[in-house]
Structures are given as structure tokens and as C-alpha cells.
């Protein structure tokens, strides 16, 4: 069957690929690398055709990236979904496909104009790294039954060797030739009309779109004729203008976000002041390169370096560099006029955002955000809610290919996105908005005390993420602060805030709520709350890693600074509470409490004014404490159940992973029974237990929580009116009945049925 005499040269093939891959680091022409690889594989296997398809992560499609033997014009044009045709099947089945007569295989898909109809033998292997799809390597031959098992093995080995080189190649290709990944634009997005996403931060927006990482396009675009008209003087002027604009943005952010102080654009300023950066550009200009191209060249160099770093904080610098360079380049064009901020008034579509990106976008007055990955309980979503930026999460990467300035209507209250909305849709929304504006007067009707119909007092406390929310919390008559997420000032800066900086932040909180309980939660970083300036420890499973109280106990200096800042800032506070997140055992709690005692001693010794008797509490977020709940509740002064994490850990579902969002079910019987068990244990010990996290404001769960004995709910301030309204519509006995029906249900379907059939009226006896 095989032509045994043909020239197979498998060992040399592997050596040559190795050589080519080594050259790649210095090669600027990635396309050329892929092409040369295809030529080499075809030659070594004596194949008529060799093609390399790369997996486009945005569009979730395989794209022909290089070929020898097929029509070269098909490069970038042939695209297929996983599972489509023999090539797509190779990806899905994760198995080589060796077909002696491809045209007879029903899966074979012929692409018009590719010229592949005459090749009968087909052999393909998946190119992958671990579980990640990188692409498919294909060889073809006119002769039937041409490839054999040895070829399969050789092609597999070649693909394995190619995987990491292609991964790098793809990264560089995206950086150098962003237009190749843009090919699907018109066709891939034409079908986008209505998208159902998940609401991460409510609101209604009608605006034009812009894709966040698209800035890279013009940053890395080819030199244009207009560039030649600029001089070194123009470059310096553009840098000066950029510095001025950043200064202004910075002060605007500082106004809205006092805790961010002036630190958000630190990296930008550092780069602008970096002599090497300026010098490199200047020397290119002096050698005759046009100033915009010199900026692009140097920026490209840094971005490539940062992007390929394994460290998150350096990768984040790439986006700072990208942002800064876009601003400088844009200032060449606007040397004599005001440049509008890049995202002002736009709906920004993004794949990934750091907390600091949200702040930058807020400083530019972005209208709304669509993220194509992430979870609604992730901290980027929480930050968007605090900043009142409407945000929807939609697992539709095609959105990243939408042409700039596409009209978008976003109903972020329920997560709907309309692309190019019709007049009728727009009118409907405007009408709904008018009704909503009238309903928001509800805030003025807030009562200072929240009671059920039968007079049971439920304390409504505020969750504060940003200092800017304190005013609303007071306006809406919160009875205190049930949770201050103290990591936010850490998250939005580019370095650790000092003890004194923390003191000033916490002081503003105590000052805003002088006679009310204020609960400061100690640093809860890790998981999805990554500080860009601490070296990401490269944890493969950060949600189960060195996070939260574990981080604090492992870094006693940071922990003590925070405790001391809190105790000093709350010197005159009525009721100061310190709460530890993610406590997994009694021992861990005792160790954390010892640190507080140690800080109290030290402040006493140094005779610094401080609060002398803080109440010390625990966040219940881990299922491990359920079995020791009686002893644990005896130990601490108060408890708060963090339902976001409790659900995550109870059900082993990453709260930020939209792929498993359907498993994230607060109505799971184990979650409900766990919550009831905690509430009962606290009651037995006469200890206060509150609920924070999203469940605390969701109408189906409020009666349940009250029914199992919870009397304190902590919610973000904007939810206070609706939560009060729900509670006022309830009677205690109906809530207890609802809770006991839910607790006796043992399946998700059963709990869901009970929840769906519940109306506030049904809870009124
Ligand atoms: C929670 O886990 O429910 C909680 C309130 O904490 P965070 O969302 O900050 O993790
Ligand atoms: Mg939590």
C-alpha cells in the first residue's frame, strides 16, 4: 500500500523544526516561520501539501495560517469550527486522522478555491499544549493510502515540538500583525443582533462600541506617509501633552476615589520619565526613523517583553505601556487640540480587565462595559458595581471583532445586549427608563428601621467597597457597615498602601459612621483578587491557594500594619469590629486573634490613641467549619456568612468561571442546609450572625434567611431600598414556613420549584 522507497526523513525533520524554533525568537516575520515550517514538514514527509491551522481563541475557529500546496490566497480565509470537516474533527477528537481516501469520508469538507479536491490522502494531528488547543497540522497527498503509521508518529512528534514555538509565534503574530486575527470581522459579527449575557452591574446604556485591546491595532500599525512630517520636537511635545492629560485624569480619579490617591497612573508616569524609553525613541528618530514609528518600535519591544512574562504584574505593565503609547501616538495627531479620552461615552468590549483598568475607564467616563469572560461575583464586577458602571458578561468572543463605533444598547439590569438596535427597541427602553427613574424615588421613602409585617427587626447594614459609597449608605439609612472590603485600596493601587495611608482611609469610614457599628474585614486578596505588584506566586489554583487570611498570617508585617491602622483610625468609634475572611479552623482564628491582641499591646505600650476593645469576628465561607460550628461560634464575638464564597467552596464551582456558572446554585440543598445549620449554631450561643454576599439581596433568598433566624443582612448600598421593601412585605411565620419547606427538599429541582412558586404575598399569612 505504501511507497516504501519514498524519502522519509523523520529524525531530520525534528532537528530542523528545533532549529527553526530557536531562530524564531529573533525573527520578526512569524508568517515566514510558519511558512518555512510547512515547507519543511512537506519536504520531510514527501507530502504534496502541508498546512498549519491555528486556533483563533476569540472566534473559536481554526484558521489556515500557512500552507504549501494549497492556494496561498486561502491563508486567513479558510476557517472552520471545532468539529467541522476533518480538520475540525481532529481538534475535537484529539486524535490523529489518517484517511486514505478523504473525498469518500462524509466529514471531508472541501473549501471552494483552496485547490484541495485532488488530494486523496489526508493526515492531521492536533497541536496542543496540555488541554489547550493551538491548532492542527495537516499533510495531504494526491496518491491514495499514502501515509502510514510511521508518518502518523512523526507528524505527532513534529506537532509536539511545534506547539510551544507556534504558541510564541501566535503571540508575536498577534502583536505584529493584528490584522490577520481581524479577518473575520464582517462575517463573524454580522449575525450578532441580540446577546443574552449576565448582569454584572446594572444600568441602561445606549452608546457606540470600542474594543478595549483594539488599541493595539493602531499602536502596531505600519508606518504611514503622514508620519514623515513629524520631528523630534513634535515627539517631545506629544510626550508633554500626554503627561498633562494623565495628570488631569489622575486628579479626576482621585476625586471620585480618594483611596486610590494618585497611584493609578504611576506606571505610566514611570515609563514617561524613564530615560531609557525616551532615549531609545530619540536615538531612532535621530537615525532618521519617523517619530511615530520610533515610538511604535520601542513600545513593541517592551510590550513583547512584558506580554511573554510569566508574571501577572509584568503582563499588566504591557497594558500600561499599550495605553500610554496609544496616548502619545494620538497626541501626534492632536498636537494643537484637546484629545477626547479614548473610551469616553463608549461601551467598551473587553476580554480581560484588571481592577485598575476599571478605574481608568471610569476616569474616562466610559458608558458601559461588556466582558467576554469572567463571573458576576468576580471582583472586577464588584468594582464596576461600586463605580456604577453598567457591565454585562457575555461568553461571546465574537464581540471582540465588532467594528469600532457599532451602536449598542445594553440593558445591564438583566444582561441583554442589542447590537445595532432598531428604533422600536430603543423606544421601548427609553419608556422603561422613564418608569424606572420614577421608581427610584423609593430611596427617599427609606425607613430607618426595617421590620417584617409582624414587627421583627431585621438590621440592614451596608457593604462598602469604595469610600465613595459611604454617602449613599448614609443617605439610605444603613444601620452600620457590615463589611468593608479592605482589599479594594490594595487592589486599585500599584503598590501596598502604607500603615499611615490605610489609617487615613479607615478614618474616613469611621468618621462617616460615628455612632454605628463598622466592620473592617482584613485583607482578602488572592483568588480573583490579584495584586499586580505582588509577584503572582504562579499558583495553578489560586482560589485554593495562599489567599485571604492565609496571606495575612503568612505576611505578619502587612497584617499588623492593617490591624494597627484600623485600631488607630477607630480610636473614637462607637463599635469597631474586625473580621477575618476565609477562616478554615478554630486554630487559624485563634492565631489571627493573637495578632490583634499583640497589636493592641503594642499601641498601648507606645501610648498611641486607639480603640481598646474591638469585637473580633469570623467570616464563614468554607464548608470545613460546618463540622466544628458549635465550638467555632463559642469562640468569636460575631459571624458573617460570605455566601459568594460559601457557595463556591461548598459546590466546588469557581465563582468567576462562566463555563461552570450553571453549577453555581445558591439554591442547592446543601448550601441551604449549611446556612441554616450556621444560623442555628450562632443562635444557640447567642452570637450575632449576619449574611453578606449576593444572596443577602436576592428576593428569593431573603425570606429563607429570615426564616432560618438571620436578623442582619449586609448588602451594597444601592440594594438597601429593595431589600427593605421585600422584608416589609413578609410575615415571620410565612418566612419560617418557606424556609422549612426549602430545608426539607433534597434536590435542586425541588428547591427551585419552591422558590419559583414563592411570591411575597404567599409569605404573608
Ligand atoms: C462573600 O464571599 O460572600 C463575600 C462577601 O466576600 P467577597 O465577595 O469579598 O469574597
Ligand atoms: Mg468572600
XYZ file of C-alpha atoms and ligand atoms in Angstrom:
776
model
C 0.000 0.000 0.000
C 2.828 2.370 0.838
C 5.548 3.551 -1.446
C 8.327 2.351 0.837
C 11.037 3.862 -1.260
C 9.892 7.407 -0.800
C 12.169 9.687 1.014
C 11.076 9.853 4.647
C 13.401 11.719 6.917
C 11.745 11.916 10.285
C 14.729 12.442 12.544
C 15.994 15.334 10.463
C 12.514 16.798 10.474
C 12.564 17.111 14.255
C 16.067 18.585 14.298
C 15.144 21.125 11.647
C 11.983 22.188 13.464
C 14.105 22.651 16.588
C 16.493 24.880 14.629
C 13.659 26.889 13.158
C 12.012 27.333 16.534
C 15.281 28.557 18.024
C 15.531 31.154 15.272
C 12.033 32.323 15.996
C 12.948 34.449 18.981
C 14.926 36.721 16.740
C 12.690 36.509 13.713
C 10.318 39.348 13.109
C 8.485 37.558 10.359
C 6.299 34.980 12.020
C 4.322 34.271 8.925
C 7.572 33.368 7.338
C 8.353 30.982 10.214
C 5.053 29.167 9.814
C 5.501 29.041 6.080
C 9.017 27.672 6.358
C 7.811 25.090 8.839
C 5.094 23.968 6.434
C 7.621 23.687 3.613
C 9.951 21.680 5.786
C 7.299 19.243 7.010
C 6.046 18.722 3.456
C 9.559 18.083 2.279
C 10.465 15.628 5.024
C 7.270 13.639 4.614
C 7.348 13.957 0.847
C 3.809 15.311 1.022
C 2.141 17.388 -1.667
C 0.519 19.633 0.885
C 1.326 20.752 4.390
C -0.956 23.225 6.133
C -0.888 24.759 9.565
C -4.207 25.820 11.048
C -4.149 27.945 14.177
C -6.945 28.050 16.688
C -8.319 31.581 16.984
C -9.325 31.880 20.620
C -11.529 34.885 20.015
C -13.625 33.406 17.277
C -13.178 29.799 18.471
C -12.282 28.802 14.955
C -9.404 27.174 13.170
C -7.817 29.476 10.622
C -5.481 28.427 7.870
C -2.269 30.227 8.823
C 0.276 28.765 6.397
C 0.272 26.277 3.564
C 2.396 24.768 0.924
C 0.436 23.010 -1.803
C -2.940 24.707 -1.349
C -3.874 28.029 -2.890
C -1.817 30.631 -0.922
C -4.754 33.028 -1.137
C -6.696 30.700 1.108
C -4.445 31.687 4.046
C -6.553 33.606 6.538
C -9.681 32.762 4.544
C -10.312 29.111 5.340
C -11.917 28.943 8.752
C -13.758 26.172 10.463
C -15.342 25.498 13.792
C -14.092 22.672 16.019
C -15.829 19.543 14.769
C -16.246 20.919 11.250
C -14.598 18.923 8.455
C -11.700 16.535 9.023
C -9.504 19.329 10.338
C -12.100 20.486 12.870
C -12.693 16.890 13.953
C -9.002 16.442 14.658
C -9.296 19.164 17.244
C -12.414 17.797 18.905
C -11.455 14.112 18.866
C -7.912 14.918 19.934
C -6.810 12.022 17.747
C -4.853 11.984 14.504
C -6.991 11.346 11.447
C -5.307 9.290 8.743
C -7.589 8.927 5.752
C -6.510 7.056 2.618
C -9.397 8.385 0.569
C -10.519 11.669 2.037
C -13.167 12.529 -0.549
C -15.151 9.437 0.487
C -15.197 10.426 4.114
C -18.514 12.149 4.882
C -16.706 14.515 7.213
C -14.438 15.819 4.486
C -15.237 19.412 3.685
C -13.942 20.959 0.552
C -13.272 24.658 0.647
C -14.003 26.433 -2.596
C -10.861 27.873 -4.120
C -8.440 26.006 -1.877
C -7.477 23.571 -4.588
C -7.514 20.617 -2.190
C -10.063 18.497 -4.025
C -7.413 16.472 -5.786
C -5.581 15.332 -2.643
C -6.912 11.963 -1.578
C -4.612 11.055 1.307
C -5.099 13.132 4.396
C -3.256 13.040 7.703
C -3.861 15.510 10.514
C -2.735 15.863 14.116
C -3.808 18.250 16.802
C -1.261 20.773 18.033
C -1.804 21.355 21.708
C -0.216 22.249 24.985
C -1.882 20.350 27.774
C -5.577 20.819 27.291
C -5.141 23.986 25.302
C -5.820 23.898 21.589
C -3.154 25.557 19.499
C -4.067 24.266 16.073
C -3.930 21.413 13.621
C -1.085 20.262 11.406
C -2.156 18.610 8.157
C -0.356 16.829 5.340
C -2.038 15.696 2.125
C -1.063 13.758 -0.977
C -2.650 13.060 -4.342
C -1.960 9.355 -4.132
C -4.488 7.255 -2.181
C -3.392 5.498 1.036
C -0.177 7.401 1.035
C 0.510 7.950 4.743
C 1.256 5.159 7.220
C 1.620 4.671 10.976
C 5.196 5.865 10.985
C 4.084 9.125 9.364
C 1.418 9.500 11.998
C 4.027 9.113 14.716
C 6.389 11.519 13.005
C 3.721 14.159 12.476
C 2.649 13.832 16.091
C 6.217 14.317 17.270
C 6.580 17.311 14.956
C 3.349 18.826 16.285
C 4.523 18.377 19.863
C 7.748 20.135 19.045
C 5.960 22.846 17.159
C 3.452 23.523 19.915
C 5.467 25.883 22.033
C 7.109 27.558 19.043
C 3.706 28.159 17.475
C 2.320 29.417 20.747
C 5.089 32.041 20.805
C 4.658 32.645 17.114
C 0.992 33.292 17.567
C 1.638 35.737 20.358
C 4.126 37.641 18.239
C 1.911 37.418 15.195
C -0.956 38.956 17.094
C 1.373 41.696 18.232
C 2.918 42.379 14.851
C 0.062 41.724 12.504
C -3.123 42.237 14.398
C -4.973 42.459 11.137
C -4.595 38.735 10.464
C -6.695 37.944 13.503
C -9.170 40.557 12.440
C -10.128 38.855 9.210
C -13.463 37.538 10.451
C -14.778 40.989 11.280
C -17.639 41.458 8.944
C -18.708 37.868 8.531
C -18.180 36.741 12.118
C -20.172 39.575 13.589
C -22.913 40.006 11.002
C -25.199 37.616 12.898
C -24.804 39.471 16.172
C -28.073 41.210 16.914
C -29.143 40.218 20.351
C -26.958 38.693 23.026
C -28.087 37.353 26.313
C -25.393 37.837 28.897
C -25.326 38.058 32.653
C -25.714 41.273 34.525
C -22.601 42.121 36.495
C -23.507 45.727 37.239
C -26.917 47.172 36.451
C -27.893 50.119 34.307
C -29.017 51.074 30.856
C -26.693 52.318 28.145
C -27.074 53.370 24.581
C -23.701 54.187 23.033
C -21.132 53.309 20.410
C -18.745 50.433 20.956
C -15.000 50.266 21.199
C -12.919 47.160 21.713
C -10.502 47.534 24.597
C -7.479 45.726 23.202
C -8.028 47.152 19.741
C -5.787 49.985 20.797
C -3.030 47.601 19.883
C -4.005 47.854 16.218
C -3.023 51.387 15.602
C -0.227 51.161 18.107
C 1.335 48.472 15.985
C 0.223 49.628 12.583
C 2.656 50.099 9.734
C 4.335 53.474 9.144
C 2.213 55.881 7.138
C 3.208 58.726 4.868
C 1.887 61.278 7.307
C 4.405 60.074 9.907
C 7.261 61.597 7.952
C 6.083 65.146 8.653
C 6.862 64.917 12.381
C 10.125 65.872 14.054
C 11.871 65.275 17.346
C 10.269 68.464 18.626
C 6.825 67.050 17.881
C 7.746 63.932 19.849
C 8.697 65.948 22.936
C 5.531 67.985 22.602
C 3.415 64.818 22.353
C 5.078 63.450 25.497
C 4.411 66.713 27.321
C 0.777 66.729 26.257
C 0.384 63.126 27.357
C 1.835 63.891 30.780
C -0.598 66.786 31.177
C -3.592 64.671 30.223
C -2.564 61.910 32.608
C -2.184 64.432 35.388
C -5.700 65.623 34.781
C -7.148 62.116 34.609
C -5.338 61.345 37.829
C -6.895 64.190 39.716
C -10.330 63.280 38.429
C -9.889 59.710 39.632
C -8.612 60.929 42.988
C -11.774 62.983 43.417
C -14.044 60.031 42.816
C -11.809 57.536 44.543
C -9.927 59.070 47.421
C -8.428 55.713 48.363
C -6.682 55.413 45.027
C -4.789 58.613 45.869
C -2.531 59.381 42.980
C -1.316 55.940 42.295
C -3.290 54.629 39.387
C -1.174 56.073 36.658
C 2.123 55.571 38.435
C 3.354 53.096 35.864
C 2.508 55.497 33.051
C 4.475 58.298 34.678
C 7.374 55.999 35.422
C 7.594 54.963 31.795
C 7.268 58.569 30.613
C 10.078 59.601 32.893
C 12.202 56.604 32.072
C 15.309 57.960 30.376
C 15.938 54.715 28.559
C 12.469 54.741 26.992
C 12.766 58.334 25.833
C 16.403 57.857 24.823
C 15.663 54.766 22.720
C 12.958 56.626 20.846
C 15.115 59.714 20.420
C 18.004 57.764 19.011
C 15.746 56.036 16.466
C 14.457 59.461 15.434
C 17.987 60.792 15.137
C 18.807 57.890 12.855
C 16.036 59.000 10.520
C 13.071 56.913 11.702
C 9.850 58.951 11.788
C 8.838 59.861 15.367
C 5.546 57.879 15.443
C 7.307 54.819 14.046
C 10.120 55.220 16.584
C 7.528 55.242 19.380
C 5.875 52.146 17.933
C 9.193 50.326 17.559
C 10.252 50.910 21.137
C 6.778 50.213 22.530
C 6.597 46.987 20.556
C 9.861 45.873 22.054
C 8.659 46.491 25.615
C 5.214 45.031 25.023
C 6.654 41.846 23.572
C 8.924 41.561 26.566
C 6.142 42.199 29.094
C 3.494 40.088 27.402
C 5.621 37.000 27.321
C 6.448 37.296 31.003
C 5.041 34.566 33.253
C 4.372 37.217 35.892
C 0.995 38.851 36.047
C 2.356 42.184 37.269
C 4.646 42.453 34.254
C 1.872 41.439 31.881
C -0.159 44.247 33.384
C 2.680 46.628 32.572
C 2.167 45.652 28.939
C -1.315 47.090 29.075
C 0.021 50.236 30.754
C 2.614 50.562 28.018
C -0.039 49.951 25.398
C -2.312 52.561 26.912
C 0.481 55.106 27.260
C 1.732 54.589 23.718
C -1.766 54.956 22.297
C -2.000 58.273 24.074
C 1.368 59.508 22.795
C 0.570 58.453 19.223
C -2.820 60.045 19.386
C -1.184 63.246 20.586
C 0.931 63.451 17.455
C -2.291 63.884 15.575
C -3.742 66.313 18.069
C -0.761 68.456 18.891
C -2.847 71.560 18.730
C -6.141 70.395 20.071
C -7.793 68.706 23.007
C -7.831 64.938 22.661
C -11.017 63.316 23.817
C -10.366 60.394 26.166
C -10.258 57.180 24.186
C -13.242 55.498 25.786
C -15.396 58.411 26.870
C -19.063 57.682 26.432
C -18.389 54.309 24.798
C -19.422 50.760 25.547
C -16.081 49.071 25.993
C -15.844 45.428 24.966
C -13.011 43.575 26.649
C -11.695 40.094 27.120
C -9.905 40.765 30.360
C -9.730 43.757 32.669
C -7.728 44.458 35.764
C -9.299 46.400 38.613
C -7.025 49.298 37.679
C -8.425 49.172 34.122
C -11.920 49.686 35.511
C -10.693 52.760 37.311
C -9.010 54.128 34.218
C -12.190 53.512 32.265
C -14.199 55.223 34.983
C -11.848 58.180 34.817
C -12.602 58.429 31.103
C -16.345 58.294 31.802
C -16.938 55.079 29.973
C -20.650 54.409 29.370
C -20.663 50.653 29.922
C -18.558 47.526 29.761
C -19.083 44.168 28.112
C -16.691 41.450 29.181
C -16.485 38.259 27.180
C -15.256 36.235 30.142
C -15.436 36.314 33.916
C -18.113 35.859 36.548
C -20.614 38.234 38.059
C -19.262 37.697 41.544
C -15.699 38.388 40.437
C -14.110 41.446 41.944
C -13.897 43.288 38.678
C -17.710 43.043 38.588
C -17.967 44.156 42.196
C -15.784 47.150 41.406
C -17.911 48.038 38.380
C -20.979 47.983 40.607
C -19.283 50.233 43.129
C -18.326 52.654 40.382
C -21.851 52.434 38.947
C -20.593 51.379 35.532
C -23.139 49.128 33.824
C -21.493 45.849 32.950
C -22.580 42.641 31.268
C -20.653 39.398 30.981
C -21.361 37.526 27.772
C -19.430 34.482 26.680
C -19.345 35.662 23.065
C -15.758 36.314 21.969
C -17.011 37.368 18.514
C -17.955 40.639 20.153
C -14.259 41.455 20.180
C -14.413 41.597 16.390
C -17.228 44.140 16.235
C -16.280 47.090 14.057
C -15.471 50.219 16.051
C -18.377 52.533 16.784
C -21.082 49.926 16.376
C -24.271 51.184 18.066
C -25.002 49.150 21.189
C -27.907 49.136 23.567
C -27.144 47.469 26.850
C -29.771 46.559 29.377
C -27.324 45.679 32.092
C -30.091 45.178 34.658
C -30.882 41.859 33.066
C -27.809 41.319 30.919
C -29.200 41.919 27.426
C -27.089 43.433 24.676
C -28.567 44.688 21.396
C -26.158 45.285 18.536
C -27.356 47.922 16.067
C -30.687 48.181 17.926
C -33.788 49.022 15.944
C -35.833 52.166 16.598
C -38.532 50.101 18.277
C -36.093 48.548 20.733
C -34.678 51.977 21.537
C -38.128 53.431 22.155
C -39.132 50.552 24.423
C -36.066 51.103 26.509
C -36.495 54.817 26.777
C -40.012 54.256 28.058
C -38.823 51.669 30.572
C -36.147 54.059 31.732
C -38.695 56.758 32.461
C -40.668 54.303 34.598
C -37.513 53.236 36.380
C -36.489 56.796 37.141
C -39.862 57.345 38.771
C -39.448 54.160 40.833
C -36.031 55.171 42.108
C -37.697 57.795 44.253
C -38.093 54.791 46.529
C -34.791 55.755 48.105
C -36.434 58.769 49.713
C -39.036 56.533 51.327
C -36.436 54.511 53.251
C -37.339 53.927 56.890
C -34.569 53.985 59.497
C -35.660 50.591 60.847
C -36.599 47.611 58.719
C -39.296 45.335 60.098
C -41.316 42.408 58.833
C -45.093 42.773 58.793
C -45.221 41.400 62.307
C -42.642 43.799 63.654
C -39.496 41.633 63.636
C -36.469 43.921 63.261
C -34.018 42.942 60.515
C -30.876 45.077 60.599
C -29.775 46.312 57.191
C -26.080 47.037 57.011
C -24.023 48.325 54.099
C -21.205 46.636 52.264
C -18.615 49.210 51.295
C -16.056 48.644 48.595
C -15.083 52.222 47.795
C -15.200 55.248 50.044
C -17.468 56.971 47.538
C -20.272 54.599 48.606
C -20.350 55.848 52.200
C -22.536 58.779 51.343
C -25.161 56.610 49.696
C -25.067 54.183 52.619
C -25.854 57.045 54.988
C -28.447 58.506 52.665
C -30.187 55.137 52.543
C -30.104 54.852 56.326
C -27.826 51.836 56.629
C -27.609 50.770 60.262
C -23.869 50.412 60.034
C -21.203 48.790 57.897
C -21.447 45.038 57.846
C -18.454 44.576 55.604
C -15.761 46.906 54.390
C -13.778 45.101 51.719
C -10.447 46.495 52.802
C -8.613 44.946 49.884
C -10.017 47.484 47.449
C -7.452 50.203 48.197
C -4.826 47.488 47.801
C -6.319 46.256 44.544
C -6.525 49.575 42.780
C -3.070 50.812 43.551
C 0.240 49.886 42.102
C 1.926 49.285 45.460
C 0.990 48.392 49.044
C -0.558 51.310 50.902
C 1.470 52.199 53.986
C 0.052 51.990 57.511
C -0.484 55.738 57.501
C -2.300 55.647 54.141
C -4.520 52.876 55.423
C -5.160 54.818 58.606
C -6.440 57.762 56.557
C -8.723 55.541 54.510
C -10.209 53.724 57.512
C -10.605 57.008 59.368
C -12.900 58.293 56.671
C -15.106 55.256 57.205
C -15.327 55.634 60.967
C -15.902 59.374 60.575
C -18.757 58.730 58.165
C -20.499 56.358 60.622
C -19.633 57.774 64.041
C -22.295 56.053 66.115
C -22.828 52.902 64.174
C -21.079 49.542 64.066
C -18.324 49.440 61.465
C -16.870 46.107 60.388
C -13.463 46.155 58.767
C -12.636 42.891 57.104
C -8.917 42.192 56.981
C -7.198 41.822 53.652
C -8.956 39.312 51.433
C -6.655 39.039 48.465
C -5.805 36.087 46.279
C -8.266 34.118 44.205
C -9.572 36.562 41.631
C -8.303 39.498 43.681
C -4.755 39.589 42.436
C -2.472 42.428 43.396
C -0.466 43.281 40.332
C 2.503 44.336 42.412
C 2.958 41.167 44.439
C 4.619 38.510 42.418
C 1.836 36.195 41.456
C 3.113 33.024 43.011
C 2.220 31.166 39.874
C -0.376 29.185 41.762
C -2.192 26.889 39.404
C -5.261 27.026 41.600
C -5.347 30.436 43.259
C -8.858 30.029 44.690
C -7.445 27.256 46.851
C -4.108 28.928 47.328
C -2.360 31.390 49.562
C -5.255 33.784 49.799
C -7.166 35.796 52.304
C -6.360 35.148 55.990
C -3.696 32.684 54.880
C -1.888 35.507 53.100
C -2.201 37.757 56.167
C -0.872 35.130 58.553
C 1.989 34.350 56.204
C 2.845 38.074 55.983
C 2.628 39.256 59.586
C 4.093 42.696 58.831
C 1.354 43.505 56.355
C -1.267 42.043 58.675
C -0.085 44.002 61.699
C 0.089 47.246 59.745
C -3.514 46.785 58.764
C -4.712 45.929 62.260
C -2.861 48.858 63.781
C -4.161 51.248 61.153
C -7.696 50.026 61.891
C -7.383 50.274 65.683
C -5.875 53.758 65.443
C -8.395 55.025 62.903
C -11.277 53.746 65.022
C -9.947 55.233 68.281
C -13.218 57.085 68.857
C -15.528 54.702 67.064
C -18.641 53.514 68.863
C -18.360 49.915 67.805
C -15.284 48.715 65.968
C -15.348 45.245 64.529
C -12.503 43.360 62.920
C -13.433 40.364 60.843
C -11.209 37.666 59.342
C -12.144 36.207 55.946
C -11.911 32.555 54.900
C -11.324 31.081 58.324
C -10.949 27.327 57.978
C -10.306 26.227 61.569
C -10.508 27.365 65.182
C -6.720 27.345 65.358
C -6.465 29.769 62.451
C -8.929 32.123 64.090
C -7.047 31.968 67.399
C -3.789 32.773 65.653
C -5.327 35.768 63.878
C -6.883 36.988 67.120
C -3.496 36.707 68.868
C -2.095 39.121 66.277
C -4.825 41.623 67.123
C -4.027 41.292 70.828
C -0.364 41.778 70.069
C -1.163 44.981 68.125
C -3.337 46.232 70.987
C -0.427 45.682 73.415
C 1.972 47.486 71.168
C -0.289 50.507 70.650
C -0.838 50.597 74.414
C 2.899 50.486 75.054
C 3.543 53.242 72.540
C 0.629 55.189 74.017
C -0.919 55.806 70.638
C -4.644 56.589 70.648
C -6.581 53.528 69.535
C -9.778 51.566 70.071
C -9.309 49.375 73.148
C -11.988 46.742 72.774
C -12.658 45.759 69.205
C -15.121 42.967 68.616
C -13.476 40.173 66.690
C -15.400 38.108 64.208
C -15.209 35.445 61.552
C -16.434 35.186 58.004
C -17.943 31.824 57.367
C -17.088 30.908 53.824
C -15.707 27.401 53.928
C -17.565 24.127 54.375
C -14.744 22.896 56.649
C -16.186 24.888 59.561
C -19.577 23.233 59.437
C -18.465 20.230 61.462
C -16.942 22.434 64.170
C -19.576 25.136 64.029
C -20.666 24.882 67.686
C -17.129 25.259 69.021
C -16.361 27.976 66.499
C -19.410 30.039 67.346
C -18.447 29.832 71.009
C -15.046 31.295 70.151
C -15.702 34.563 68.261
C -17.761 37.677 69.004
C -19.786 37.653 65.785
C -20.077 35.962 62.401
C -20.877 36.880 58.867
C -21.604 34.283 56.223
C -19.919 35.206 52.941
C -22.342 33.481 50.641
C -20.368 34.191 47.457
C -17.515 32.063 48.670
C -19.645 29.700 50.723
C -21.449 28.623 47.544
C -18.177 28.491 45.614
C -16.434 26.206 48.083
C -19.441 24.168 49.092
C -20.144 23.255 45.473
C -16.561 23.404 44.150
C -17.536 25.916 41.485
C -15.210 28.764 40.615
C -17.349 31.857 41.075
C -15.508 33.665 38.283
C -15.755 30.925 35.681
C -18.696 31.439 33.365
C -18.232 27.953 31.917
C -19.467 26.420 35.145
C -21.897 29.198 36.057
C -24.851 26.811 35.852
C -23.346 24.797 38.714
C -23.174 27.865 40.909
C -26.510 27.302 42.614
C -27.218 29.041 45.915
C -30.443 27.031 45.998
C -28.523 23.748 46.261
C -29.994 21.863 49.254
C -26.540 21.501 50.840
C -25.998 25.260 50.680
C -29.384 25.989 52.223
C -28.995 23.381 54.952
C -25.462 24.586 55.663
C -26.706 28.150 56.081
C -29.461 27.027 58.428
C -27.003 25.000 60.468
C -24.735 28.012 60.937
C -27.662 30.271 61.864
C -28.915 27.785 64.456
C -25.463 27.291 65.985
C -24.989 31.045 66.376
C -28.407 31.334 67.969
C -27.592 28.578 70.483
C -24.533 30.574 71.549
C -26.442 33.875 71.423
C -23.969 35.218 68.882
C -24.842 37.575 66.084
C -24.670 36.105 62.615
C -25.225 38.159 59.501
C -25.281 37.252 55.834
C -23.317 39.155 53.215
C -22.627 38.257 49.603
C -25.123 38.336 46.794
C -27.723 36.058 48.404
C -28.429 38.712 51.006
C -30.154 40.973 48.487
C -31.775 38.408 46.217
C -35.558 38.330 46.717
C -35.982 34.512 46.737
C -33.366 34.100 49.480
C -34.303 36.957 51.807
C -37.378 35.137 53.252
C -35.341 31.960 53.563
C -32.587 33.722 55.510
C -35.089 35.382 57.801
C -36.922 32.097 58.151
C -33.797 30.331 59.469
C -33.167 33.074 62.006
C -30.873 35.589 60.307
C -31.578 39.103 61.579
C -28.730 41.041 59.964
C -28.194 41.420 56.219
C -25.276 43.255 54.632
C -25.790 44.499 51.086
C -24.258 47.052 48.734
C -25.981 50.378 49.374
C -27.958 50.515 46.138
C -29.836 47.368 47.174
C -30.951 48.726 50.543
C -34.334 50.067 49.325
C -35.353 46.896 47.505
C -34.271 44.671 50.404
C -36.256 46.799 52.852
C -39.261 46.592 50.583
C -39.037 42.790 50.406
C -38.720 42.428 54.165
C -41.638 44.745 54.834
C -43.814 42.555 52.671
C -43.034 39.414 54.707
C -44.522 37.859 57.790
C -42.151 35.928 60.003
C -44.288 32.800 60.173
C -44.584 32.620 56.378
C -40.813 33.102 56.046
C -40.275 30.272 58.551
C -42.674 28.043 56.682
C -40.925 28.818 53.366
C -37.533 28.064 54.948
C -38.674 24.764 56.409
C -40.145 23.677 53.067
C -36.844 24.533 51.371
C -34.882 22.669 54.026
C -36.895 19.512 53.577
C -36.266 19.488 49.810
C -33.320 17.330 48.823
C -32.952 18.034 45.113
C -32.127 21.136 43.145
C -35.324 20.713 41.195
C -37.400 20.618 44.354
C -35.810 23.735 45.843
C -36.163 25.513 42.526
C -39.871 24.618 42.384
C -40.466 26.019 45.848
C -38.551 29.195 45.003
C -40.326 29.691 41.691
C -43.742 29.328 43.274
C -42.984 31.759 46.024
C -44.481 35.222 45.889
C -44.177 37.827 48.631
C -47.931 37.501 49.046
C -47.590 33.792 49.718
C -45.344 34.670 52.637
C -47.975 36.831 54.240
C -50.210 34.757 56.450
C -18.516 36.543 50.103
O -17.682 35.677 49.857
O -19.748 36.359 50.082
C -18.092 37.900 50.471
C -18.930 38.808 50.883
O -16.793 38.186 50.296
P -16.153 38.514 48.866
O -17.264 38.589 47.859
O -15.423 39.789 49.021
O -15.253 37.341 48.659
Mg -15.563 36.009 50.290
